[in-house]
Amino acid sequence: MNVPYADLRAQYHSIKPEIDEAVLQLLDSTQFVLGSRVAAFEDLFAPYCHAAHAAGSSSGTSALHLALLALGVGPGDEVITTPHTFIATAAAIGYCGAHPVFVDIDPVSFNIDVSKIEPAITPNTKAIVPVHLYGQPADMDPILEIATRRGLGVVEDAAQAHGAEYRGRRVGSIGDLGCFSFYPGKNLGAYGEGGAVTTNSAELDEAVRVLRDWGAREKHHHEVKGFNYRLEGIQGAVLAVKMAHIERWTEARRVVAARYDESLAGSAVVTPHALPDRRHVYHVYSVRSDDRDALAAHLSADGIASGIHYPTPVHLQPAFAELGHGRGDFPEAEAAAASILSLPMYPEMPVEFQERVAESIHAWSAK
Ligand SMILES: Cc1ncc(COP(=O)(O)O)c(C=O)c1O
């Protein structure tokens, strides 16, 4: 049997009766957009993130767009982020008419190198968007210190980091706002698209809620030009059920990661480095190898799936050619993109599958 990268069916089957009942009730309620199940989910998700508020949105991308707009990011502004991320982080900055300004990553954590943020600040800088890539929080204390001193907003891209912690604080409650994705394969996955914006500020939460629903607090009265960025009722129903299980799944991911760490020791790959003051939630378990493509081909020949998150840094994507970047501008991000390989990782992953992955990597290492 092949080893899949993830197995969404295994998770569905483990909670099928609860999900099926919640979805059937939702259908009967006909609250297909927002509604009481979305509100119930928001009431569970905010405290889970140690945040005062959570507003569901139509995706992680719309969550980022809403958060940036709520902070007042607009045309001509600059927003600092990392090029080693999913395209959505930079795209959302662009949707506001603002420009992403990239800062290279720290090669150990794969997250923004905080020592390089300050030189990237200009009079046009409005905000910083650290990405908690793969489920490990960025180094938030220095980021907050710089942001406070320089009068900048902080939006956490926590799309891959539900439940991750930095020095005892949960992501989504550390910056001004936090943005989550519930794309099906995420640590907390909807059965379709979904996202959320968290914040401790009642004012920012209100701004997000108004913007996600056509800029209207009351029907037919549009205070601002808003969007159709609402979370569907069916996703609220599914996500509310899943909140009872998210901690168990997160701990299961951490067990899978610990097993990989141990079983891959002495092989030719570099395993991820979990920093001691953080709770890494392993959305992605990414190893490094100088011969990555050969390793991926070897695993594939052994029936083992793998992924690359992400093969081309955002500053080298054609979509952002207007920024005028070239190869060599962000060497650590480029080196990471060329050497990373994401191994199969999901809470229900059987031990035998993990053993097969480790055996295959050791066999390749011995070649
Ligand atoms: C780091 C990061 N930011 C933003 C997003 C966008 O989320 P979504 O796909 O829900 O729009 C994703 C998800 O793919 C992501 O991994």
XYZ file of C-alpha atoms and ligand atoms in Angstrom:
383
model
C 0.000 0.000 0.000
C 1.259 3.444 -0.871
C 1.988 5.982 1.862
C -0.150 9.082 1.194
C 0.928 12.620 2.039
C -2.240 13.056 4.120
C -5.504 11.159 4.579
C -8.589 13.336 4.996
C -10.890 10.323 4.717
C -9.311 8.681 7.786
C -10.108 11.757 9.848
C -13.678 12.036 8.525
C -14.361 8.390 9.312
C -13.042 8.814 12.856
C -15.772 11.408 13.599
C -18.372 10.556 10.933
C -21.510 10.281 13.132
C -20.905 13.684 14.742
C -20.149 15.396 11.441
C -23.060 13.815 9.592
C -25.504 14.841 12.294
C -24.171 18.416 12.421
C -24.340 18.775 8.635
C -27.885 17.369 8.456
C -29.002 19.763 11.198
C -27.385 22.627 9.331
C -29.211 21.698 6.137
C -32.477 21.631 8.042
C -31.762 25.018 9.633
C -31.143 26.529 6.157
C -28.590 28.908 7.730
C -26.300 28.413 4.773
C -24.253 31.596 5.167
C -22.961 32.810 8.586
C -25.761 32.045 11.118
C -25.781 30.317 14.492
C -23.342 27.482 13.664
C -20.732 29.935 12.424
C -21.291 32.029 15.576
C -20.959 28.897 17.739
C -17.709 28.010 16.002
C -16.373 31.564 16.457
C -17.183 31.326 20.171
C -15.091 28.147 20.411
C -12.228 29.269 18.177
C -11.516 32.638 19.879
C -10.726 31.164 23.326
C -8.820 28.323 21.664
C -6.506 31.010 20.237
C -6.434 32.881 23.600
C -8.060 35.743 21.670
C -11.085 37.823 22.647
C -12.687 37.652 19.196
C -12.780 35.419 16.123
C -14.642 36.201 12.914
C -15.114 33.448 10.326
C -14.258 34.299 6.730
C -14.487 32.627 3.351
C -10.780 31.594 3.268
C -7.386 32.256 4.814
C -6.691 34.625 1.946
C -9.804 36.710 2.626
C -8.893 36.642 6.347
C -5.533 38.250 5.490
C -7.191 40.812 3.226
C -9.742 41.704 5.918
C -7.100 41.991 8.649
C -4.899 44.295 6.567
C -7.881 46.477 5.612
C -8.989 46.652 9.250
C -5.537 48.035 10.099
C -5.990 50.669 7.397
C -3.463 49.267 4.900
C -4.128 50.926 1.549
C -2.694 52.024 -1.807
C 0.989 52.934 -1.739
C 1.633 51.388 1.680
C 4.378 48.830 2.215
C 3.909 45.655 4.219
C 6.892 43.587 5.356
C 6.705 39.803 5.055
C 8.757 36.784 3.985
C 9.156 35.398 0.459
C 9.210 31.809 1.794
C 5.442 31.438 2.135
C 2.353 30.547 0.158
C 1.539 33.158 -2.499
C -1.613 34.216 -0.589
C 0.367 36.183 2.011
C 1.771 38.535 -0.631
C -1.383 38.466 -2.770
C -3.525 39.764 0.108
C -1.122 42.684 0.577
C -1.512 43.404 -3.141
C -5.346 43.304 -2.889
C -5.113 46.358 -0.593
C -3.133 48.249 -3.244
C -0.074 47.940 -0.990
C 3.341 46.447 -1.872
C 4.908 43.447 -0.198
C 8.448 44.169 1.012
C 10.285 40.928 1.518
C 12.754 40.109 4.274
C 14.812 36.916 4.128
C 14.226 33.966 6.454
C 16.205 32.468 9.275
C 17.289 29.092 7.827
C 16.804 27.241 11.115
C 13.135 28.099 11.706
C 12.207 28.944 8.065
C 10.500 32.069 9.506
C 11.226 35.772 8.987
C 14.737 36.799 10.126
C 13.866 39.441 12.707
C 17.348 40.992 12.504
C 16.578 42.029 8.921
C 13.201 43.692 9.515
C 14.332 47.109 10.696
C 16.491 47.933 7.639
C 13.476 47.169 5.421
C 11.263 49.797 7.109
C 10.594 53.018 5.146
C 8.238 55.953 5.780
C 5.628 53.996 3.751
C 5.747 50.877 5.917
C 2.398 50.225 7.552
C 2.530 46.669 8.885
C 4.516 43.468 9.356
C 3.065 40.055 8.450
C 5.091 37.283 10.092
C 4.136 33.821 8.797
C 4.179 30.946 11.295
C 5.394 28.619 8.577
C 4.857 24.851 8.858
C 3.246 25.401 12.287
C 6.202 26.921 14.154
C 5.628 30.479 15.450
C 7.835 33.290 14.201
C 9.979 35.128 16.784
C 7.161 37.438 17.911
C 8.716 39.414 20.807
C 11.311 41.259 18.680
C 8.659 41.768 15.975
C 6.269 43.365 18.485
C 9.073 45.482 19.915
C 9.982 46.861 16.473
C 6.312 47.359 15.548
C 5.536 49.266 18.749
C 8.629 51.461 18.468
C 8.028 52.225 14.783
C 4.222 52.525 14.950
C 3.448 49.528 12.707
C 0.614 47.007 12.794
C 1.251 43.259 13.092
C -0.887 40.660 11.297
C 0.045 37.054 12.058
C -0.336 34.685 9.113
C -1.288 31.662 11.196
C -2.814 29.733 8.272
C -0.566 26.749 9.094
C -0.377 27.126 12.872
C -3.680 26.478 14.698
C -2.870 26.046 18.396
C 0.847 26.846 18.046
C 2.405 28.728 20.966
C 5.163 31.271 21.409
C 6.429 31.630 24.987
C 3.084 30.376 26.293
C 0.966 32.617 24.062
C -1.176 31.142 21.299
C -0.728 32.410 17.775
C -3.585 34.647 16.674
C -3.534 36.489 20.029
C -0.019 37.948 19.831
C -0.126 40.524 17.012
C -2.949 43.004 16.345
C -4.796 40.364 14.336
C -4.263 36.704 13.413
C -5.366 34.988 10.210
C -6.215 31.314 9.872
C -7.050 29.052 6.942
C -9.419 26.101 7.217
C -8.610 24.726 3.779
C -9.383 20.982 4.069
C -5.785 19.807 4.531
C -4.966 22.361 7.234
C -4.557 21.316 10.903
C -8.165 22.435 11.384
C -9.838 21.767 8.059
C -13.313 22.649 6.802
C -15.132 20.628 4.138
C -14.618 23.386 1.612
C -13.008 26.821 1.895
C -12.859 28.719 5.177
C -10.811 31.063 7.334
C -10.949 33.289 10.412
C -9.530 36.520 11.779
C -8.752 36.659 15.497
C -7.991 39.731 17.589
C -8.094 41.078 21.132
C -9.461 44.412 19.905
C -13.248 44.859 19.817
C -12.761 47.692 17.337
C -10.689 45.626 14.873
C -13.111 42.705 15.209
C -16.014 45.004 14.349
C -14.128 46.384 11.332
C -13.459 42.825 10.081
C -17.112 41.801 10.560
C -18.411 44.819 8.662
C -15.921 44.380 5.805
C -16.603 40.628 5.400
C -20.330 41.280 4.857
C -20.547 44.026 2.235
C -19.563 46.846 4.566
C -22.986 46.717 6.177
C -23.888 46.613 9.853
C -27.570 46.891 8.935
C -29.095 45.369 5.815
C -29.026 47.730 2.808
C -26.875 50.332 4.566
C -23.305 50.045 3.281
C -20.979 52.185 5.378
C -17.867 51.153 3.442
C -17.140 49.184 0.275
C -17.003 45.710 1.739
C -16.766 42.188 0.357
C -18.593 38.884 0.212
C -16.083 37.142 2.495
C -18.575 35.294 4.707
C -18.027 31.793 6.114
C -20.663 29.248 5.050
C -22.944 27.679 7.643
C -21.931 24.152 6.680
C -18.272 24.994 7.362
C -19.216 26.489 10.733
C -21.052 23.258 11.592
C -18.098 21.053 10.581
C -15.518 23.250 12.293
C -17.530 23.462 15.535
C -17.567 19.638 15.696
C -13.843 19.500 14.984
C -13.000 21.904 17.834
C -13.611 19.025 20.270
C -10.787 17.091 18.566
C -8.218 19.671 17.480
C -5.992 19.299 20.551
C -5.899 15.504 20.206
C -4.984 15.833 16.514
C -2.334 18.447 17.276
C -0.716 16.208 19.871
C -0.871 13.306 17.395
C 1.001 15.430 14.834
C 3.633 16.204 17.462
C 4.021 12.468 18.172
C 4.444 11.751 14.437
C 7.102 14.510 14.300
C 8.943 13.167 17.354
C 8.998 9.683 15.784
C 10.411 11.114 12.557
C 13.050 13.091 14.508
C 14.185 9.921 16.214
C 13.999 7.519 13.286
C 15.699 9.864 10.815
C 18.668 10.591 13.094
C 21.858 9.514 11.349
C 20.297 9.688 7.877
C 21.369 12.118 5.151
C 18.492 14.561 5.707
C 18.360 17.497 8.114
C 15.257 17.250 10.280
C 13.272 20.364 11.318
C 14.418 22.316 14.341
C 11.674 22.980 16.899
C 12.724 25.944 19.038
C 12.479 25.347 22.803
C 10.224 28.326 23.590
C 7.564 27.318 21.045
C 4.863 24.736 20.497
C 5.360 23.590 16.908
C 2.125 22.075 15.542
C 3.686 20.459 12.441
C 1.290 21.351 9.684
C 4.287 20.410 7.562
C 7.260 18.220 8.511
C 9.929 19.546 6.187
C 13.393 17.968 5.947
C 16.320 19.387 3.994
C 18.616 17.659 1.528
C 21.136 18.975 -0.991
C 19.851 16.308 -3.355
C 16.143 16.913 -2.755
C 14.812 15.985 -6.187
C 16.625 12.632 -6.133
C 15.285 11.946 -2.647
C 11.710 12.756 -3.748
C 12.111 10.417 -6.746
C 13.502 7.654 -4.496
C 10.550 7.983 -2.081
C 8.091 8.002 -4.957
C 9.627 4.791 -6.339
C 9.033 3.278 -2.878
C 5.367 4.341 -3.034
C 5.812 7.272 -0.609
C 4.252 10.656 -1.369
C 6.019 13.923 -0.515
C 5.566 17.642 -1.211
C 7.500 20.894 -1.509
C 6.255 23.914 0.437
C 7.190 25.877 -1.642
C 9.425 25.264 -4.657
C 9.612 28.913 -5.827
C 9.912 31.797 -3.352
C 7.300 34.508 -3.887
C 9.861 37.125 -5.005
C 10.703 34.888 -8.004
C 7.086 34.220 -8.995
C 6.052 35.785 -12.320
C 2.984 37.252 -10.569
C 5.308 39.531 -8.570
C 7.731 40.376 -11.383
C 6.648 44.022 -10.977
C 8.699 44.182 -7.765
C 11.839 43.727 -9.869
C 13.456 41.013 -7.777
C 15.922 38.481 -9.113
C 17.736 35.368 -7.998
C 20.133 36.112 -5.146
C 17.951 38.772 -3.479
C 16.878 36.500 -0.612
C 19.496 33.738 -0.494
C 18.173 31.845 2.537
C 14.654 31.644 1.099
C 16.076 30.492 -2.238
C 18.314 27.887 -0.573
C 15.346 26.592 1.435
C 13.132 26.344 -1.665
C 15.840 24.275 -3.395
C 16.402 21.818 -0.542
C 13.146 21.281 1.383
C 10.968 18.194 1.186
C 7.746 17.720 3.137
C 7.234 14.153 4.381
C 3.820 12.532 4.891
C 2.263 14.067 8.013
C -1.250 13.648 9.402
C -2.603 12.847 12.875
C -3.866 9.387 11.901
C -0.609 8.319 10.203
C 0.048 4.648 11.107
C 3.378 3.804 12.768
C 4.080 1.248 9.980
C 3.878 4.033 7.391
C 6.338 6.112 9.364
C 8.698 3.157 9.599
C 8.532 2.726 5.823
C 9.394 6.396 5.283
C 12.369 6.157 7.660
C 13.611 2.904 6.091
C 13.384 4.376 2.612
C 15.316 7.513 3.648
C 18.020 5.447 5.377
C 18.351 3.209 2.300
C 18.735 6.302 0.106
C 21.255 7.799 2.551
C 23.393 4.630 2.372
C 23.638 4.790 -1.445
C 0.905 30.558 4.899
C -0.440 30.627 4.243
N -1.049 31.824 4.134
C -2.268 31.938 3.574
C -2.930 30.843 3.052
C -4.239 31.038 2.352
O -5.294 30.307 2.901
P -6.510 29.831 1.962
O -6.014 28.775 1.041
O -7.520 29.333 2.949
O -7.014 31.028 1.241
C -2.342 29.582 3.163
C -3.042 28.374 2.694
O -2.838 27.734 1.760
C -1.049 29.472 3.736
O -0.431 28.286 3.835
